[in-house]
Amino acid sequence: MPEKIEELLRAALAATQEAGELPEFDVDDLGLERPADPANGDWSSTVALRSAKLAHRAPRQIAE
């Protein structure tokens, strides 16, 4: 399951970059993890935080 989620996250980033909404950059680690509190969902990713400097954008803007 985590491999599929990572694949989907990478595809979403690539599509956003191809659409010109984000600049080209590579993120090695998407920060995919299970939240400690199950009320926060099954999986989470810190990719927006990890790519903010690379994209020269605020993490919230990347997440949106």
Tab-separated table of N, CA and C in Angstrom:
chain	number	residue	atom	x	y	z
A	1	MET	N	0.798	-1.205	0.000
A	1	MET	CA	0.000	0.000	0.000
A	1	MET	C	0.844	1.275	0.000
A	2	PRO	N	1.897	1.380	0.826
A	2	PRO	CA	2.675	2.620	0.790
A	2	PRO	C	3.321	2.877	-0.569
A	3	GLU	N	3.672	1.828	-1.275
A	3	GLU	CA	4.272	2.013	-2.609
A	3	GLU	C	3.270	2.664	-3.561
A	4	LYS	N	2.024	2.250	-3.506
A	4	LYS	CA	0.984	2.811	-4.371
A	4	LYS	C	0.726	4.281	-4.019
A	5	ILE	N	0.701	4.592	-2.731
A	5	ILE	CA	0.485	5.977	-2.304
A	5	ILE	C	1.649	6.848	-2.767
A	6	GLU	N	2.866	6.343	-2.628
A	6	GLU	CA	4.034	7.097	-3.087
A	6	GLU	C	3.969	7.316	-4.598
A	7	GLU	N	3.561	6.301	-5.326
A	7	GLU	CA	3.418	6.418	-6.777
A	7	GLU	C	2.397	7.504	-7.128
A	8	LEU	N	1.277	7.533	-6.419
A	8	LEU	CA	0.244	8.539	-6.665
A	8	LEU	C	0.732	9.947	-6.317
A	9	LEU	N	1.474	10.075	-5.230
A	9	LEU	CA	2.028	11.380	-4.854
A	9	LEU	C	3.018	11.877	-5.899
A	10	ARG	N	3.877	10.995	-6.365
A	10	ARG	CA	4.850	11.387	-7.400
A	10	ARG	C	4.150	11.781	-8.705
A	11	ALA	N	3.091	11.062	-9.052
A	11	ALA	CA	2.326	11.390	-10.260
A	11	ALA	C	1.642	12.749	-10.111
A	12	ALA	N	1.112	13.027	-8.935
A	12	ALA	CA	0.462	14.322	-8.701
A	12	ALA	C	1.469	15.463	-8.787
A	13	LEU	N	2.655	15.272	-8.214
A	13	LEU	CA	3.698	16.293	-8.315
A	13	LEU	C	4.109	16.517	-9.767
A	14	ALA	N	4.306	15.438	-10.502
A	14	ALA	CA	4.711	15.538	-11.905
A	14	ALA	C	3.646	16.256	-12.725
A	15	ALA	N	2.387	15.940	-12.493
A	15	ALA	CA	1.298	16.584	-13.240
A	15	ALA	C	1.231	18.071	-12.927
A	16	THR	N	1.444	18.423	-11.685
A	16	THR	CA	1.425	19.830	-11.282
A	16	THR	C	2.597	20.575	-11.900
A	17	GLN	N	3.748	19.923	-11.972
A	17	GLN	CA	4.913	20.544	-12.595
A	17	GLN	C	4.709	20.686	-14.102
A	18	GLU	N	4.155	19.676	-14.733
A	18	GLU	CA	3.908	19.735	-16.177
A	18	GLU	C	2.889	20.813	-16.522
A	19	ALA	N	1.944	21.054	-15.625
A	19	ALA	CA	0.938	22.090	-15.847
A	19	ALA	C	1.504	23.488	-15.588
A	20	GLY	N	2.734	23.553	-15.081
A	20	GLY	CA	3.368	24.841	-14.823
A	20	GLY	C	2.973	25.463	-13.497
A	21	GLU	N	2.291	24.711	-12.656
A	21	GLU	CA	1.866	25.242	-11.364
A	21	GLU	C	2.975	25.180	-10.320
A	22	LEU	N	3.945	24.301	-10.533
A	22	LEU	CA	5.132	24.209	-9.686
A	22	LEU	C	6.349	24.106	-10.589
A	23	PRO	N	7.497	24.647	-10.147
A	23	PRO	CA	8.715	24.491	-10.944
A	23	PRO	C	9.220	23.045	-10.863
A	24	GLU	N	10.123	22.705	-11.759
A	24	GLU	CA	10.718	21.367	-11.758
A	24	GLU	C	11.662	21.215	-10.568
A	25	PHE	N	11.511	20.140	-9.831
A	25	PHE	CA	12.405	19.769	-8.743
A	25	PHE	C	12.176	18.301	-8.440
A	26	ASP	N	13.142	17.688	-7.771
A	26	ASP	CA	13.043	16.286	-7.379
A	26	ASP	C	13.053	16.185	-5.862
A	27	VAL	N	12.183	15.340	-5.337
A	27	VAL	CA	12.145	15.060	-3.903
A	27	VAL	C	12.414	13.572	-3.736
A	28	ASP	N	13.483	13.249	-3.035
A	28	ASP	CA	13.827	11.840	-2.824
A	28	ASP	C	12.856	11.162	-1.868
A	29	ASP	N	12.611	11.807	-0.735
A	29	ASP	CA	11.784	11.214	0.321
A	29	ASP	C	10.499	12.019	0.446
A	30	LEU	N	9.364	11.372	0.225
A	30	LEU	CA	8.071	12.050	0.312
A	30	LEU	C	7.541	12.137	1.738
A	31	GLY	N	8.235	11.560	2.685
A	31	GLY	CA	7.820	11.635	4.077
A	31	GLY	C	6.506	10.921	4.344
A	32	LEU	N	6.311	9.797	3.698
A	32	LEU	CA	5.077	9.039	3.866
A	32	LEU	C	5.129	8.259	5.175
A	33	GLU	N	4.097	8.424	5.990
A	33	GLU	CA	4.063	7.749	7.285
A	33	GLU	C	2.636	7.572	7.774
A	34	ARG	N	2.491	6.729	8.771
A	34	ARG	CA	1.196	6.549	9.419
A	34	ARG	C	1.124	7.506	10.608
A	35	PRO	N	0.062	8.313	10.701
A	35	PRO	CA	-0.073	9.219	11.848
A	35	PRO	C	-0.199	8.448	13.158
A	36	ALA	N	0.318	9.009	14.231
A	36	ALA	CA	0.222	8.378	15.544
A	36	ALA	C	-1.232	8.271	15.990
A	37	ASP	N	-2.026	9.282	15.646
A	37	ASP	CA	-3.443	9.289	16.011
A	37	ASP	C	-4.264	8.877	14.785
A	38	PRO	N	-4.922	7.729	14.818
A	38	PRO	CA	-5.722	7.270	13.672
A	38	PRO	C	-6.829	8.242	13.256
A	39	ALA	N	-7.199	9.148	14.141
A	39	ALA	CA	-8.208	10.157	13.792
A	39	ALA	C	-7.683	11.115	12.724
A	40	ASN	N	-6.351	11.142	12.547
A	40	ASN	CA	-5.744	12.015	11.544
A	40	ASN	C	-5.585	11.341	10.190
A	41	GLY	N	-6.187	10.181	10.012
A	41	GLY	CA	-6.139	9.498	8.734
A	41	GLY	C	-5.283	8.254	8.777
A	42	ASP	N	-5.271	7.539	7.667
A	42	ASP	CA	-4.500	6.305	7.570
A	42	ASP	C	-3.039	6.570	7.229
A	43	TRP	N	-2.793	7.547	6.357
A	43	TRP	CA	-1.441	7.876	5.912
A	43	TRP	C	-1.299	9.393	5.848
A	44	SER	N	-0.077	9.873	5.984
A	44	SER	CA	0.211	11.291	5.804
A	44	SER	C	1.553	11.430	5.092
A	45	SER	N	1.777	12.615	4.560
A	45	SER	CA	3.027	12.889	3.868
A	45	SER	C	3.472	14.305	4.198
A	46	THR	N	4.771	14.475	4.348
A	46	THR	CA	5.335	15.798	4.582
A	46	THR	C	5.979	16.349	3.311
A	47	VAL	N	5.514	15.892	2.168
A	47	VAL	CA	6.117	16.311	0.899
A	47	VAL	C	6.009	17.823	0.701
A	48	ALA	N	4.948	18.443	1.155
A	48	ALA	CA	4.814	19.895	0.995
A	48	ALA	C	5.902	20.620	1.789
A	49	LEU	N	6.171	20.158	2.989
A	49	LEU	CA	7.229	20.768	3.798
A	49	LEU	C	8.605	20.499	3.203
A	50	ARG	N	8.817	19.277	2.748
A	50	ARG	CA	10.119	18.885	2.210
A	50	ARG	C	10.456	19.568	0.885
A	51	SER	N	9.451	19.948	0.130
A	51	SER	CA	9.699	20.535	-1.182
A	51	SER	C	9.535	22.054	-1.217
A	52	ALA	N	9.187	22.680	-0.114
A	52	ALA	CA	8.940	24.124	-0.093
A	52	ALA	C	10.149	24.927	-0.571
A	53	LYS	N	11.322	24.627	-0.052
A	53	LYS	CA	12.516	25.363	-0.473
A	53	LYS	C	12.855	25.090	-1.931
A	54	LEU	N	12.692	23.843	-2.353
A	54	LEU	CA	12.996	23.486	-3.739
A	54	LEU	C	12.072	24.193	-4.721
A	55	ALA	N	10.814	24.356	-4.321
A	55	ALA	CA	9.818	24.964	-5.201
A	55	ALA	C	9.718	26.477	-5.005
A	56	HIS	N	10.390	27.005	-3.987
A	56	HIS	CA	10.318	28.428	-3.653
A	56	HIS	C	8.864	28.859	-3.425
A	57	ARG	N	8.151	28.013	-2.700
A	57	ARG	CA	6.749	28.253	-2.379
A	57	ARG	C	6.489	27.889	-0.933
A	58	ALA	N	5.404	28.418	-0.378
A	58	ALA	CA	4.996	28.058	0.983
A	58	ALA	C	4.446	26.624	0.970
A	59	PRO	N	4.697	25.864	2.029
A	59	PRO	CA	4.183	24.502	2.086
A	59	PRO	C	2.667	24.418	1.859
A	60	ARG	N	1.918	25.346	2.398
A	60	ARG	CA	0.453	25.330	2.216
A	60	ARG	C	0.094	25.472	0.739
A	61	GLN	N	0.795	26.320	0.015
A	61	GLN	CA	0.521	26.506	-1.410
A	61	GLN	C	0.804	25.218	-2.176
A	62	ILE	N	1.852	24.513	-1.817
A	62	ILE	CA	2.176	23.245	-2.470
A	62	ILE	C	1.096	22.206	-2.140
A	63	ALA	N	0.703	22.163	-0.890
A	63	ALA	CA	-0.317	21.182	-0.468
A	63	ALA	C	-1.646	21.418	-1.183
A	64	GLU	N	-1.999	22.662	-1.397
A	64	GLU	CA	-3.268	22.952	-2.087
A	64	GLU	C	-3.200	22.531	-3.532
